[in-house]
Amino acid sequence: MMTILLQLFWAFFKIGAFTFGSGYAMIPMIEKEVVDKRKWFEKDEFYDQFALASSAPGPFALNTAVFVGYKMAGWWGSFFAVLGAVIPSFVIILIIAIYLTEFSENRYVVAAFKGIRPAVIALIAVPFINMLKRLPWYFMLLGCAVAAVICYLGVSPIWFILAGVVIGVVLTWYEKPKEGGAR
């Protein structure tokens, strides 16, 4: 049991330490670590978990750590995975708060942060594109329509998340069970 807890801690520690940007910028690293390298999730299962972590309240990276940790080792797994994800960010932010304020106007520091932006955009775009590849065309069209309504009409995305949950449950309820399987 201790081995898996240390593996969870170390996996999410590396992800937390070497990812810049938002939680979404961590997606390619999380996918590589938990799907490709450690084989804790199948690719489709990972994308289902990604959707769940994205729609749950709180930071995406922490939600993902909770779900992966719980699947692998229950509550303790969640604790160690979250601890691994949080410690690097906490230490980095603490160091920045202590030392960077005096360098925040330095043109090289400003330039470095501007230089990181395109890489962060790419880190966010890659999982989005990978997920699109797996969706039927009408899901993509529906996603574009929802994005347009959110952007241009100002409708809260929460309503679309709730509607998606309800529609998914209703469709699953009315779906015919597969042979030998229960509903």
Backbone as CSV, one residue per row, in Angstrom:
resi,resn,N_x,N_y,N_z,CA_x,CA_y,CA_z,C_x,C_y,C_z
1,MET,0.827,-1.202,0.000,0.000,0.000,0.000,0.867,1.259,0.000
2,MET,1.958,1.225,0.780,2.818,2.404,0.864,3.471,2.696,-0.488
3,THR,3.761,1.652,-1.261,4.391,1.841,-2.570,3.499,2.658,-3.487
4,ILE,2.218,2.316,-3.577,1.310,3.053,-4.466,1.117,4.485,-3.966
5,LEU,1.097,4.682,-2.653,0.957,6.041,-2.115,2.161,6.893,-2.499
6,LEU,3.355,6.333,-2.406,4.558,7.064,-2.806,4.581,7.309,-4.313
7,GLN,4.104,6.340,-5.088,4.025,6.531,-6.543,3.054,7.659,-6.893
8,LEU,1.913,7.687,-6.224,0.940,8.758,-6.453,1.526,10.111,-6.079
9,PHE,2.154,10.170,-4.914,2.766,11.421,-4.482,3.801,11.881,-5.496
10,TRP,4.699,11.002,-5.896,5.787,11.378,-6.790,5.261,11.773,-8.172
11,ALA,4.283,11.029,-8.685,3.724,11.343,-10.005,3.135,12.755,-10.005
12,PHE,2.336,13.080,-9.007,1.697,14.395,-8.975,2.657,15.494,-8.518
13,PHE,3.687,15.129,-7.774,4.717,16.106,-7.421,5.437,16.570,-8.683
14,LYS,5.821,15.617,-9.542,6.490,15.966,-10.803,5.577,16.814,-11.677
15,ILE,4.309,16.444,-11.749,3.358,17.201,-12.563,3.225,18.622,-12.025
16,GLY,3.094,18.748,-10.720,2.956,20.069,-10.106,4.203,20.915,-10.222
17,ALA,5.358,20.274,-10.209,6.619,21.019,-10.236,7.008,21.488,-11.631
18,PHE,6.588,20.774,-12.649,7.085,21.078,-13.988,6.018,21.548,-14.964
19,THR,4.892,22.000,-14.454,3.847,22.507,-15.322,3.616,23.967,-15.008
20,PHE,3.639,24.775,-16.041,3.376,26.201,-15.890,2.042,26.512,-16.534
21,GLY,1.357,27.506,-16.011,0.057,27.891,-16.540,-1.026,27.473,-15.580
22,SER,-2.128,27.096,-16.129,-3.272,26.713,-15.305,-3.295,25.206,-15.114
23,GLY,-4.310,24.735,-14.409,-4.496,23.297,-14.236,-4.657,22.587,-15.571
24,TYR,-5.264,23.279,-16.538,-5.463,22.674,-17.847,-4.149,22.459,-18.575
25,ALA,-3.140,23.254,-18.254,-1.827,23.058,-18.859,-1.190,21.764,-18.359
26,MET,-1.700,21.214,-17.257,-1.172,19.971,-16.705,-1.722,18.734,-17.415
27,ILE,-2.778,18.886,-18.189,-3.464,17.725,-18.767,-2.527,16.814,-19.558
28,PRO,-1.697,17.354,-20.470,-0.819,16.430,-21.205,0.142,15.669,-20.292
29,MET,0.645,16.336,-19.268,1.558,15.649,-18.347,0.817,14.596,-17.520
30,ILE,-0.394,14.935,-17.077,-1.175,13.963,-16.300,-1.497,12.758,-17.169
31,GLU,-1.931,13.030,-18.400,-2.260,11.932,-19.315,-1.046,11.043,-19.572
32,LYS,0.091,11.650,-19.832,1.304,10.868,-20.084,1.666,10.011,-18.869
33,GLU,1.525,10.601,-17.687,1.915,9.897,-16.456,0.937,8.776,-16.107
34,VAL,-0.370,9.052,-16.102,-1.332,8.065,-15.593,-1.856,7.110,-16.662
35,VAL,-1.779,7.510,-17.942,-2.259,6.634,-19.016,-1.093,5.913,-19.681
36,ASP,-0.149,6.697,-20.204,0.929,6.109,-21.005,1.990,5.410,-20.159
37,LYS,2.460,6.085,-19.133,3.591,5.560,-18.362,3.166,4.523,-17.316
38,ARG,2.224,4.896,-16.461,1.889,4.022,-15.327,0.717,3.081,-15.598
39,LYS,-0.034,3.349,-16.674,-1.171,2.486,-17.085,-2.241,2.381,-15.994
40,TRP,-2.430,3.470,-15.234,-3.469,3.474,-14.207,-4.853,3.667,-14.824
41,PHE,-4.924,4.286,-15.987,-6.177,4.546,-16.689,-6.023,4.169,-18.153
42,GLU,-7.116,3.710,-18.748,-7.185,3.605,-20.206,-7.458,5.010,-20.728
43,LYS,-7.166,5.266,-22.005,-7.320,6.601,-22.571,-8.769,7.095,-22.470
44,ASP,-9.735,6.256,-22.833,-11.145,6.668,-22.757,-11.575,6.934,-21.319
45,GLU,-11.117,6.092,-20.411,-11.425,6.274,-18.994,-10.828,7.589,-18.485
46,PHE,-9.624,7.917,-18.959,-8.991,9.175,-18.572,-9.809,10.362,-19.055
47,TYR,-10.312,10.308,-20.283,-11.100,11.435,-20.796,-12.444,11.556,-20.072
48,ASP,-13.009,10.437,-19.648,-14.222,10.510,-18.819,-13.897,11.184,-17.487
49,GLN,-12.787,10.807,-16.895,-12.353,11.400,-15.635,-12.034,12.871,-15.830
50,PHE,-11.462,13.226,-16.976,-11.169,14.622,-17.311,-12.453,15.444,-17.328
51,ALA,-13.492,14.891,-17.957,-14.785,15.604,-18.002,-15.347,15.785,-16.595
52,LEU,-15.248,14.763,-15.769,-15.737,14.843,-14.394,-14.937,15.869,-13.588
53,ALA,-13.617,15.837,-13.688,-12.772,16.778,-12.954,-13.006,18.211,-13.416
54,SER,-13.280,18.389,-14.705,-13.523,19.735,-15.235,-14.846,20.308,-14.744
55,SER,-15.829,19.459,-14.562,-17.156,19.956,-14.176,-17.349,20.011,-12.664
56,ALA,-16.450,19.396,-11.903,-16.557,19.448,-10.440,-16.022,20.793,-9.939
57,PRO,-16.551,21.280,-8.825,-16.035,22.544,-8.280,-14.584,22.398,-7.831
58,GLY,-13.831,23.461,-7.970,-12.445,23.469,-7.516,-11.472,23.401,-8.664
59,PRO,-10.193,23.512,-8.349,-9.158,23.488,-9.384,-9.085,22.134,-10.083
60,PHE,-8.951,22.173,-11.381,-8.932,20.957,-12.187,-7.832,19.988,-11.751
61,ALA,-6.628,20.508,-11.561,-5.496,19.632,-11.227,-5.730,18.899,-9.906
62,LEU,-6.295,19.604,-8.937,-6.564,18.950,-7.650,-7.688,17.933,-7.779
63,ASN,-8.720,18.265,-8.548,-9.804,17.307,-8.772,-9.264,16.039,-9.423
64,THR,-8.395,16.217,-10.396,-7.801,15.064,-11.074,-6.971,14.237,-10.092
65,ALA,-6.181,14.900,-9.268,-5.380,14.179,-8.267,-6.288,13.386,-7.326
66,VAL,-7.394,13.991,-6.924,-8.341,13.295,-6.042,-8.890,12.045,-6.729
67,PHE,-9.350,12.185,-7.985,-9.965,11.050,-8.684,-8.959,9.937,-8.963
68,VAL,-7.771,10.312,-9.433,-6.750,9.295,-9.720,-6.318,8.611,-8.424
69,GLY,-6.034,9.417,-7.399,-5.612,8.856,-6.121,-6.656,7.924,-5.527
70,TYR,-7.917,8.329,-5.602,-8.985,7.503,-5.032,-9.115,6.176,-5.778
71,LYS,-9.018,6.240,-7.100,-9.121,5.003,-7.880,-7.998,4.033,-7.520
72,MET,-6.810,4.580,-7.298,-5.657,3.728,-7.076,-5.522,3.239,-5.626
73,ALA,-5.915,4.071,-4.648,-5.660,3.691,-3.247,-6.659,4.299,-2.266
74,GLY,-7.863,4.588,-2.704,-8.876,5.095,-1.781,-8.558,6.495,-1.275
75,TRP,-9.050,6.792,-0.062,-8.884,8.127,0.504,-7.423,8.502,0.703
76,TRP,-6.624,7.539,1.144,-5.199,7.836,1.326,-4.535,8.150,-0.010
77,GLY,-4.953,7.466,-1.049,-4.425,7.758,-2.382,-4.743,9.177,-2.809
78,SER,-5.974,9.601,-2.553,-6.355,10.984,-2.862,-5.502,11.964,-2.079
79,PHE,-5.306,11.689,-0.798,-4.520,12.581,0.055,-3.090,12.729,-0.468
80,PHE,-2.431,11.605,-0.764,-1.042,11.659,-1.218,-0.916,12.295,-2.599
81,ALA,-1.870,12.029,-3.489,-1.827,12.636,-4.822,-2.013,14.151,-4.733
82,VAL,-2.962,14.599,-3.930,-3.193,16.038,-3.764,-1.984,16.687,-3.101
83,LEU,-1.440,16.043,-2.094,-0.246,16.578,-1.432,0.898,16.739,-2.433
84,GLY,1.096,15.746,-3.267,2.135,15.831,-4.292,1.888,16.957,-5.279
85,ALA,0.643,17.182,-5.656,0.320,18.247,-6.613,0.446,19.629,-5.991
86,VAL,0.168,19.755,-4.707,0.106,21.066,-4.049,1.476,21.565,-3.582
87,ILE,2.314,20.691,-3.070,3.582,21.130,-2.476,4.436,21.963,-3.442
88,PRO,4.651,21.526,-4.695,5.488,22.358,-5.576,4.893,23.756,-5.803
89,SER,3.604,23.826,-6.046,2.960,25.130,-6.273,3.074,26.010,-5.041
90,PHE,2.848,25.437,-3.883,2.925,26.197,-2.642,4.320,26.774,-2.450
91,VAL,5.339,25.942,-2.639,6.723,26.390,-2.449,7.081,27.457,-3.488
92,ILE,6.705,27.232,-4.741,7.022,28.199,-5.795,6.333,29.537,-5.532
93,ILE,5.059,29.505,-5.183,4.330,30.748,-4.905,4.914,31.449,-3.677
94,LEU,5.301,30.685,-2.685,5.920,31.274,-1.496,7.230,31.985,-1.856
95,ILE,8.047,31.336,-2.657,9.308,31.952,-3.088,9.034,33.209,-3.919
96,ILE,8.073,33.124,-4.818,7.719,34.290,-5.639,7.243,35.432,-4.753
97,ALA,6.394,35.113,-3.800,5.871,36.161,-2.919,6.990,36.822,-2.117
98,ILE,7.965,36.050,-1.731,9.056,36.598,-0.921,10.048,37.389,-1.770
99,TYR,10.423,36.845,-2.930,11.543,37.423,-3.674,11.170,38.158,-4.964
100,LEU,10.112,37.732,-5.645,9.860,38.274,-6.976,9.271,39.681,-6.978
101,THR,8.658,40.078,-5.890,8.047,41.408,-5.887,9.059,42.493,-6.220
102,GLU,10.297,42.293,-5.801,11.309,43.306,-6.115,11.781,43.207,-7.571
103,PHE,11.483,42.089,-8.260,11.891,41.924,-9.653,10.717,42.041,-10.628
104,SER,9.506,42.300,-10.139,8.324,42.275,-10.995,8.353,43.307,-12.118
105,GLU,9.108,44.359,-11.964,9.215,45.368,-13.010,10.442,45.158,-13.893
106,ASN,11.253,44.180,-13.580,12.445,43.900,-14.373,12.038,43.463,-15.772
107,ARG,12.600,44.073,-16.785,12.163,43.791,-18.159,12.462,42.355,-18.575
108,TYR,13.494,41.730,-18.030,13.802,40.342,-18.374,12.789,39.377,-17.753
109,VAL,12.387,39.664,-16.558,11.363,38.837,-15.898,10.039,38.964,-16.648
110,VAL,9.658,40.179,-16.999,8.425,40.414,-17.765,8.510,39.687,-19.113
111,ALA,9.660,39.782,-19.770,9.840,39.116,-21.065,9.765,37.597,-20.925
112,ALA,10.326,37.061,-19.855,10.266,35.610,-19.633,8.827,35.141,-19.485
113,PHE,8.021,35.878,-18.731,6.616,35.500,-18.561,5.846,35.618,-19.873
114,LYS,6.154,36.626,-20.668,5.515,36.744,-21.988,5.923,35.582,-22.884
115,GLY,7.165,35.149,-22.770,7.648,34.039,-23.572,7.004,32.712,-23.218
116,ILE,6.578,32.547,-21.990,5.943,31.311,-21.542,4.518,31.182,-22.080
117,ARG,3.850,32.284,-22.337,2.436,32.267,-22.734,2.112,31.339,-23.908
118,PRO,2.852,31.389,-25.032,2.508,30.485,-26.140,2.602,29.009,-25.757
119,ALA,3.584,28.663,-24.941,3.717,27.270,-24.512,2.529,26.849,-23.660
120,VAL,2.055,27.751,-22.811,0.894,27.441,-21.970,-0.343,27.248,-22.842
121,ILE,-0.511,28.094,-23.843,-1.646,27.951,-24.760,-1.590,26.595,-25.452
122,ALA,-0.399,26.195,-25.903,-0.254,24.895,-26.550,-0.579,23.757,-25.587
123,LEU,-0.135,23.867,-24.328,-0.424,22.822,-23.340,-1.917,22.675,-23.084
124,ILE,-2.642,23.767,-23.197,-4.091,23.713,-23.016,-4.766,23.182,-24.276
125,ALA,-4.251,23.542,-25.448,-4.875,23.157,-26.712,-4.726,21.668,-27.027
126,VAL,-3.600,21.068,-26.682,-3.330,19.673,-27.041,-4.405,18.714,-26.511
127,PRO,-4.756,18.726,-25.214,-5.800,17.793,-24.769,-7.154,18.112,-25.377
128,PHE,-7.402,19.388,-25.630,-8.662,19.779,-26.272,-8.747,19.141,-27.661
129,ILE,-7.683,19.233,-28.437,-7.660,18.657,-29.784,-7.753,17.135,-29.712
130,ASN,-7.044,16.518,-28.771,-7.113,15.058,-28.618,-8.522,14.602,-28.283
131,MET,-9.207,15.365,-27.448,-10.571,15.001,-27.096,-11.499,15.177,-28.300
132,LEU,-11.274,16.234,-29.080,-12.098,16.461,-30.270,-11.993,15.304,-31.252
133,LYS,-10.809,14.727,-31.379,-10.600,13.623,-32.316,-11.488,12.426,-31.991
134,ARG,-11.866,12.285,-30.747,-12.642,11.129,-30.309,-14.156,11.375,-30.357
135,LEU,-14.565,12.592,-30.673,-15.987,12.930,-30.644,-16.616,12.869,-32.027
136,PRO,-17.890,12.481,-32.105,-18.595,12.567,-33.380,-18.762,14.040,-33.795
137,TRP,-18.954,14.272,-35.084,-19.034,15.639,-35.610,-20.129,16.457,-34.943
138,TYR,-21.262,15.818,-34.604,-22.365,16.580,-34.025,-22.063,17.038,-32.593
139,PHE,-21.183,16.325,-31.877,-20.750,16.798,-30.559,-19.894,18.052,-30.699
140,MET,-19.047,18.051,-31.743,-18.209,19.229,-31.985,-19.079,20.438,-32.320
141,LEU,-20.081,20.206,-33.157,-21.000,21.283,-33.536,-21.757,21.788,-32.315
142,LEU,-22.217,20.879,-31.484,-22.921,21.256,-30.264,-21.995,22.026,-29.320
143,GLY,-20.754,21.573,-29.197,-19.777,22.274,-28.356,-19.522,23.691,-28.843
144,CYS,-19.421,23.875,-30.144,-19.226,25.218,-30.712,-20.442,26.098,-30.428
145,ALA,-21.629,25.521,-30.547,-22.846,26.286,-30.276,-22.904,26.702,-28.804
146,VAL,-22.576,25.790,-27.909,-22.575,26.104,-26.475,-21.536,27.181,-26.173
147,ALA,-20.339,27.053,-26.753,-19.297,28.064,-26.542,-19.758,29.435,-27.026
148,ALA,-20.452,29.468,-28.170,-20.947,30.742,-28.704,-21.991,31.355,-27.774
149,VAL,-22.887,30.529,-27.256,-23.921,31.040,-26.339,-23.265,31.582,-25.067
150,ILE,-22.279,30.871,-24.544,-21.585,31.326,-23.335,-20.848,32.637,-23.609
151,CYS,-20.118,32.698,-24.722,-19.305,33.892,-25.029,-20.151,35.103,-25.386
152,TYR,-21.126,34.908,-26.248,-21.839,36.057,-26.808,-23.115,36.425,-26.071
153,LEU,-23.721,35.463,-25.384,-24.951,35.772,-24.654,-24.731,35.840,-23.153
154,GLY,-23.565,35.421,-22.697,-23.234,35.518,-21.283,-23.938,34.514,-20.397
155,VAL,-24.440,33.422,-20.977,-25.104,32.384,-20.185,-24.036,31.637,-19.392
156,SER,-24.312,31.359,-18.148,-23.356,30.669,-17.290,-23.119,29.238,-17.774
157,PRO,-21.855,28.805,-17.831,-21.565,27.426,-18.236,-22.152,26.389,-17.286
158,ILE,-22.443,26.800,-16.071,-23.028,25.871,-15.098,-24.319,25.275,-15.629
159,TRP,-25.122,26.083,-16.316,-26.398,25.585,-16.857,-26.151,24.496,-17.896
160,PHE,-25.118,24.637,-18.696,-24.819,23.633,-19.711,-24.255,22.359,-19.080
161,ILE,-23.471,22.511,-18.030,-22.954,21.335,-17.324,-24.114,20.558,-16.708
162,LEU,-25.015,21.279,-16.034,-26.179,20.608,-15.432,-27.063,19.961,-16.487
163,ALA,-27.280,20.674,-17.599,-28.094,20.106,-18.682,-27.425,18.858,-19.248
164,GLY,-26.100,18.886,-19.403,-25.377,17.724,-19.904,-25.498,16.529,-18.981
165,VAL,-25.425,16.779,-17.679,-25.582,15.692,-16.705,-26.973,15.080,-16.823
166,VAL,-27.987,15.930,-16.849,-29.374,15.442,-16.922,-29.596,14.673,-18.218
167,ILE,-29.159,15.233,-19.345,-29.350,14.563,-20.637,-28.601,13.240,-20.666
168,GLY,-27.370,13.208,-20.163,-26.606,11.968,-20.132,-27.277,10.885,-19.303
169,VAL,-27.806,11.269,-18.137,-28.481,10.297,-17.274,-29.772,9.800,-17.939
170,VAL,-30.536,10.721,-18.509,-31.798,10.336,-19.166,-31.522,9.409,-20.350
171,LEU,-30.562,9.752,-21.188,-30.246,8.899,-22.339,-29.759,7.527,-21.898
172,THR,-28.969,7.474,-20.849,-28.491,6.192,-20.333,-29.646,5.376,-19.764
173,TRP,-30.575,6.048,-19.127,-31.731,5.364,-18.549,-32.573,4.692,-19.631
174,TYR,-32.740,5.383,-20.768,-33.581,4.851,-21.847,-32.815,3.982,-22.838
175,GLU,-31.518,3.900,-22.684,-30.703,3.072,-23.558,-30.955,1.619,-23.246
176,LYS,-31.019,0.813,-24.294,-31.226,-0.610,-24.078,-29.958,-1.214,-23.500
177,PRO,-30.087,-2.043,-22.442,-28.887,-2.677,-21.875,-28.264,-3.636,-22.901
178,LYS,-26.937,-3.743,-22.857,-26.234,-4.677,-23.740,-26.489,-6.089,-23.251
179,GLU,-26.303,-7.056,-24.141,-26.551,-8.452,-23.769,-25.721,-8.836,-22.544
180,GLY,-26.360,-9.440,-21.604,-25.683,-9.914,-20.409,-25.364,-8.820,-19.403
181,GLY,-25.652,-7.571,-19.748,-25.315,-6.485,-18.839,-26.559,-5.904,-18.218
182,ALA,-26.385,-5.275,-17.091,-27.501,-4.607,-16.420,-27.523,-3.153,-16.820
183,ARG,-28.640,-2.522,-16.602,-28.794,-1.120,-16.911,-27.993,-0.272,-15.972
